[in-house]
Amino acid sequence: MLRQAFAIFAKDLASELRTRYAINALLMFVVVTLAVIMFSLVGETLSSGALTGMLWVVMFFAAMSGLSRSFVAEEERGTTMTLQLLATPMAVYLGKLLFNLLLVVALNVFIVLLFLLTMDQFTVLQPDLFWTVMLLGSLGIAAATAIIAAIIARANTKGTLFPVLSFPVLLPLLMAGISATKIAVEEPVWDNAWPELQMLASYIVVVTTVSFLLFDFVWKD
Amino acid sequence: MWWKILLFFWIAALSVFAIVTPIAGNLADLAGVAQWSAAKTIPVRFMIENTGAAADDGGWLLTGRDAHGRTADFHFAARPEGLDAAEGYLAIARYDSDQHRVEVARILGGYPSLAFPFIPGLEERAKIIFFHVPMSWMTVIAFLVSMWFGIRYLRKKDMEDDFRSAVSAGLGLLFCILATSTGSLWAKFNWGSFWNWDPRETSIFVLLLVYGAYFALRSAIEVEEKKATLSAVYSIIAAATVPFFIFIMPRIMPGLHPGSADDTGSGPVFSSGMDALMRVVLYSMLLGFLVLYVWLMRIQMRLHRIKLRRSDTALSSTERSISHV
Amino acid sequence: MHVTAEAVSRRFNRRPVFADVSFTVSPGEVFGIVGRNGSGKSTLLRIVGGLLSPSSGTMRYSLNGTDVEGEKLHRHIGYVAPYLVLYEEFSAAENLALYARIRGRRLPDGAIEALLERVGLPTDRTDPIRAFSSGMKQRMRLLFAILHEPPLLLLDEPISNLDVDGMTVVYDIVEEYRRRGAVIIATNDAEDIARCDRTFRVEGHL
């Protein structure tokens, strides 16, 4: 099954590299959003804590604009049935999850690097904690959005419902992520963020497990 | 039939009782209030121990005993008319710490045998608990019932279960809106603004979002089987993430609701300090709302079956007309 | 492969498509599903292919005496239909390599060329199959179905869009898979029906 999943992941990656549909849209989205934030902050002094919120807003909306792509694309092209005939639902879910994971990690690394470069006022006291939180946050976003993307793709809503359905599910992750990032940015003690890190990890485990159990129903008519 | 009438009277009577029953404090409450506001008056009930005597300032002084058996001097500006010894009264009063006596502003009426306890900071506003808390509970219960029928649909593929799930979610949304609006209105008067992002306010906001997303998803899908499956899956996923709020919320924001981790100001509503009468009324009201919910579910289910029967006859009559052609 | 349908019904939005369909298909058989437009031939074929679950009734499959679970069914089925869309951004060879990889099959050198030649597709085209004609796409669908040599072939209107050569290719494959396992064809074409050993008429509701 892992081999199947990896083959589907490789197919999505090859397809994405060929069309560059999601990548281009996402990169432009990030650049435009950061530019708007920078324009609006000229001459303002903001604490690193306040900028943390902005960072997460950019990450959330970037995820919302691109992460439904892998499932919606299958439905739009009409290849869902082809994939149903090729692989088990498990393999499909795992393959798509891997693709989303790669996309969201790459995307968030890009966002954070750009953010660190452009926002002079944004300083991080604990870089190791900061990057751990970013990684866990990315994993959580990928896990939660994969199943929601599958739902909206099967509902044929072409992505308009994606943020609506995702937001309540992602909110605990966003809250914990923002809280932990603030600690990484403002406080010098790693241990203060321990409860948040535990929560992020258990969120990822719970959401992935539930998704695995339910994906069959979403995938089969 | 009879239980619907009973239900109506149950909720109506409880509502009237909750509103009419006075809030009455005792001597400890008076002393407590005096510590942070010397001029503040509160309702207090007391029994008269003796008829008293004229005070040196021209007023009237008598001894009163509160529900806990503690006594104090009660001072009136003028000799009160028609007060009987050994009778009880409900008065608006304050505690004068300098003179060590209770200043009675006015007598409201006789000693109320049933009264809700005085809760500092809430007073009459504490009565929201009898309406707001049952609504909030029903919001959560309706959501859980909806999810339960969703799971049953996924197992048995019975469209009836999906309909139950949707109806329960609809009622949950109704209760959610009621709880949010009553709570928000109340918060304006008690906490000073309509919305404070306290953990519980945030939770109900999230539930509102989940309900909204659930119905947005349902209305976007046309094939009923798909609608049933996908909305059931969504409600399960949403339910799986909600418990994380309970954990993360108190770490992020201070709680205003009673029962929060750092609850100090709002007093013992709905905790050990809530007295027996409040509990009885609250749980009775909860029972009333629960039966109301069941009744609304039954009405919706009957309506659904009638609609189905009508569309079935419409379907078979078109079939007949086609075969006649 | 033995296929058994027991009292299978399907509804969409509570409107019955067909009800109480029962039949058995045995190895070595070419089984035809016929019926007028809208009677539910394709719906029935999707149910047989495990793509759609029946509203009531059961489908059972057995291969050499052992039951096949629904989870593994897709390994033993080849499916061709006009509504089947392949990955149009990849070339023909890339598509075939992709299917083989997802199905966990190793294709020997030259296998892809042999497959393409078998259905009469050019072996030297590296452009995406988006540019293919509808007849060429239909030939690609045939390859999608037979690449893993399944014991059950499900064909929905297999000769649509095909020329005379293409029809010969389809019927060659039908004869081959009659020997390998079983073939089920959903069709109204007289030419197709002539190839069937037995036919079953779906009486769908309007």
PDB file of N, CA and C in Angstrom, chain C residues 162-195:
ATOM      1  N   LEU C 162     -15.096   4.339 -32.249  1.00  0.00           N
ATOM      2  CA  LEU C 162     -14.033   3.565 -32.894  1.00  0.00           C
ATOM      3  C   LEU C 162     -14.348   3.284 -34.366  1.00  0.00           C
ATOM      4  N   ASP C 163     -13.267   3.222 -35.162  1.00  0.00           N
ATOM      5  CA  ASP C 163     -13.428   2.837 -36.567  1.00  0.00           C
ATOM      6  C   ASP C 163     -13.413   1.314 -36.680  1.00  0.00           C
ATOM      7  N   VAL C 164     -13.404   0.808 -37.931  1.00  0.00           N
ATOM      8  CA  VAL C 164     -13.485  -0.639 -38.135  1.00  0.00           C
ATOM      9  C   VAL C 164     -12.289  -1.342 -37.491  1.00  0.00           C
ATOM     10  N   ASP C 165     -11.095  -0.766 -37.677  1.00  0.00           N
ATOM     11  CA  ASP C 165      -9.895  -1.335 -37.056  1.00  0.00           C
ATOM     12  C   ASP C 165     -10.058  -1.428 -35.548  1.00  0.00           C
ATOM     13  N   GLY C 166     -10.554  -0.335 -34.984  1.00  0.00           N
ATOM     14  CA  GLY C 166     -10.723  -0.268 -33.540  1.00  0.00           C
ATOM     15  C   GLY C 166     -11.692  -1.325 -33.055  1.00  0.00           C
ATOM     16  N   MET C 167     -12.774  -1.552 -33.839  1.00  0.00           N
ATOM     17  CA  MET C 167     -13.738  -2.584 -33.447  1.00  0.00           C
ATOM     18  C   MET C 167     -13.076  -3.951 -33.424  1.00  0.00           C
ATOM     19  N   THR C 168     -12.217  -4.205 -34.423  1.00  0.00           N
ATOM     20  CA  THR C 168     -11.507  -5.484 -34.453  1.00  0.00           C
ATOM     21  C   THR C 168     -10.661  -5.642 -33.197  1.00  0.00           C
ATOM     22  N   VAL C 169      -9.975  -4.534 -32.812  1.00  0.00           N
ATOM     23  CA  VAL C 169      -9.149  -4.589 -31.608  1.00  0.00           C
ATOM     24  C   VAL C 169      -9.997  -4.950 -30.388  1.00  0.00           C
ATOM     25  N   VAL C 170     -11.159  -4.285 -30.279  1.00  0.00           N
ATOM     26  CA  VAL C 170     -12.039  -4.541 -29.127  1.00  0.00           C
ATOM     27  C   VAL C 170     -12.470  -6.004 -29.115  1.00  0.00           C
ATOM     28  N   TYR C 171     -12.915  -6.507 -30.262  1.00  0.00           N
ATOM     29  CA  TYR C 171     -13.433  -7.877 -30.260  1.00  0.00           C
ATOM     30  C   TYR C 171     -12.335  -8.912 -30.059  1.00  0.00           C
ATOM     31  N   ASP C 172     -11.119  -8.592 -30.510  1.00  0.00           N
ATOM     32  CA  ASP C 172      -9.982  -9.475 -30.190  1.00  0.00           C
ATOM     33  C   ASP C 172      -9.796  -9.571 -28.682  1.00  0.00           C
ATOM     34  N   ILE C 173      -9.854  -8.372 -28.054  1.00  0.00           N
ATOM     35  CA  ILE C 173      -9.673  -8.357 -26.593  1.00  0.00           C
ATOM     36  C   ILE C 173     -10.798  -9.108 -25.911  1.00  0.00           C
ATOM     37  N   VAL C 174     -12.025  -8.931 -26.411  1.00  0.00           N
ATOM     38  CA  VAL C 174     -13.167  -9.636 -25.812  1.00  0.00           C
ATOM     39  C   VAL C 174     -12.947 -11.148 -25.901  1.00  0.00           C
ATOM     40  N   GLU C 175     -12.501 -11.617 -27.052  1.00  0.00           N
ATOM     41  CA  GLU C 175     -12.294 -13.069 -27.211  1.00  0.00           C
ATOM     42  C   GLU C 175     -11.181 -13.551 -26.274  1.00  0.00           C
ATOM     43  N   GLU C 176     -10.108 -12.745 -26.166  1.00  0.00           N
ATOM     44  CA  GLU C 176      -9.011 -13.140 -25.297  1.00  0.00           C
ATOM     45  C   GLU C 176      -9.461 -13.238 -23.847  1.00  0.00           C
ATOM     46  N   TYR C 177     -10.238 -12.246 -23.411  1.00  0.00           N
ATOM     47  CA  TYR C 177     -10.644 -12.227 -22.007  1.00  0.00           C
ATOM     48  C   TYR C 177     -11.771 -13.201 -21.711  1.00  0.00           C
ATOM     49  N   ARG C 178     -12.482 -13.650 -22.761  1.00  0.00           N
ATOM     50  CA  ARG C 178     -13.429 -14.747 -22.558  1.00  0.00           C
ATOM     51  C   ARG C 178     -12.661 -15.975 -22.083  1.00  0.00           C
ATOM     52  N   ARG C 179     -11.476 -16.176 -22.669  1.00  0.00           N
ATOM     53  CA  ARG C 179     -10.664 -17.323 -22.264  1.00  0.00           C
ATOM     54  C   ARG C 179     -10.034 -17.114 -20.899  1.00  0.00           C
ATOM     55  N   ARG C 180      -9.598 -15.874 -20.633  1.00  0.00           N
ATOM     56  CA  ARG C 180      -8.927 -15.570 -19.366  1.00  0.00           C
ATOM     57  C   ARG C 180      -9.875 -15.556 -18.171  1.00  0.00           C
ATOM     58  N   GLY C 181     -11.089 -15.059 -18.413  1.00  0.00           N
ATOM     59  CA  GLY C 181     -11.992 -14.898 -17.279  1.00  0.00           C
ATOM     60  C   GLY C 181     -13.388 -14.674 -17.799  1.00  0.00           C
ATOM     61  N   ALA C 182     -13.936 -13.511 -17.530  1.00  0.00           N
ATOM     62  CA  ALA C 182     -15.274 -13.210 -18.023  1.00  0.00           C
ATOM     63  C   ALA C 182     -15.324 -11.766 -18.504  1.00  0.00           C
ATOM     64  N   VAL C 183     -16.285 -11.510 -19.396  1.00  0.00           N
ATOM     65  CA  VAL C 183     -16.447 -10.159 -19.928  1.00  0.00           C
ATOM     66  C   VAL C 183     -17.909  -9.761 -19.758  1.00  0.00           C
ATOM     67  N   ILE C 184     -18.147  -8.550 -19.292  1.00  0.00           N
ATOM     68  CA  ILE C 184     -19.516  -8.030 -19.231  1.00  0.00           C
ATOM     69  C   ILE C 184     -19.568  -6.767 -20.082  1.00  0.00           C
ATOM     70  N   ILE C 185     -20.496  -6.734 -21.022  1.00  0.00           N
ATOM     71  CA  ILE C 185     -20.612  -5.579 -21.916  1.00  0.00           C
ATOM     72  C   ILE C 185     -21.977  -4.930 -21.717  1.00  0.00           C
ATOM     73  N   ALA C 186     -21.983  -3.623 -21.422  1.00  0.00           N
ATOM     74  CA  ALA C 186     -23.239  -2.876 -21.370  1.00  0.00           C
ATOM     75  C   ALA C 186     -23.380  -2.165 -22.700  1.00  0.00           C
ATOM     76  N   THR C 187     -24.384  -2.507 -23.454  1.00  0.00           N
ATOM     77  CA  THR C 187     -24.454  -1.970 -24.805  1.00  0.00           C
ATOM     78  C   THR C 187     -25.851  -2.083 -25.388  1.00  0.00           C
ATOM     79  N   ASN C 188     -26.107  -1.353 -26.491  1.00  0.00           N
ATOM     80  CA  ASN C 188     -27.309  -1.557 -27.282  1.00  0.00           C
ATOM     81  C   ASN C 188     -26.928  -1.839 -28.727  1.00  0.00           C
ATOM     82  N   ASP C 189     -25.619  -1.961 -28.975  1.00  0.00           N
ATOM     83  CA  ASP C 189     -25.138  -2.143 -30.338  1.00  0.00           C
ATOM     84  C   ASP C 189     -25.325  -3.598 -30.771  1.00  0.00           C
ATOM     85  N   ALA C 190     -25.936  -3.784 -31.938  1.00  0.00           N
ATOM     86  CA  ALA C 190     -26.230  -5.140 -32.425  1.00  0.00           C
ATOM     87  C   ALA C 190     -24.948  -5.949 -32.586  1.00  0.00           C
ATOM     88  N   GLU C 191     -23.900  -5.273 -33.049  1.00  0.00           N
ATOM     89  CA  GLU C 191     -22.602  -5.911 -33.263  1.00  0.00           C
ATOM     90  C   GLU C 191     -22.044  -6.472 -31.943  1.00  0.00           C
ATOM     91  N   ASP C 192     -22.158  -5.655 -30.880  1.00  0.00           N
ATOM     92  CA  ASP C 192     -21.709  -6.090 -29.546  1.00  0.00           C
ATOM     93  C   ASP C 192     -22.546  -7.266 -29.052  1.00  0.00           C
ATOM     94  N   ILE C 193     -23.873  -7.110 -29.214  1.00  0.00           N
ATOM     95  CA  ILE C 193     -24.785  -8.132 -28.681  1.00  0.00           C
ATOM     96  C   ILE C 193     -24.520  -9.473 -29.348  1.00  0.00           C
ATOM     97  N   ALA C 194     -24.123  -9.429 -30.625  1.00  0.00           N
ATOM     98  CA  ALA C 194     -23.842 -10.664 -31.355  1.00  0.00           C
ATOM     99  C   ALA C 194     -22.684 -11.433 -30.730  1.00  0.00           C
ATOM    100  N   ARG C 195     -21.794 -10.703 -30.045  1.00  0.00           N
ATOM    101  CA  ARG C 195     -20.644 -11.377 -29.412  1.00  0.00           C
ATOM    102  C   ARG C 195     -20.993 -11.983 -28.065  1.00  0.00           C
TER     103      ARG C 195
END
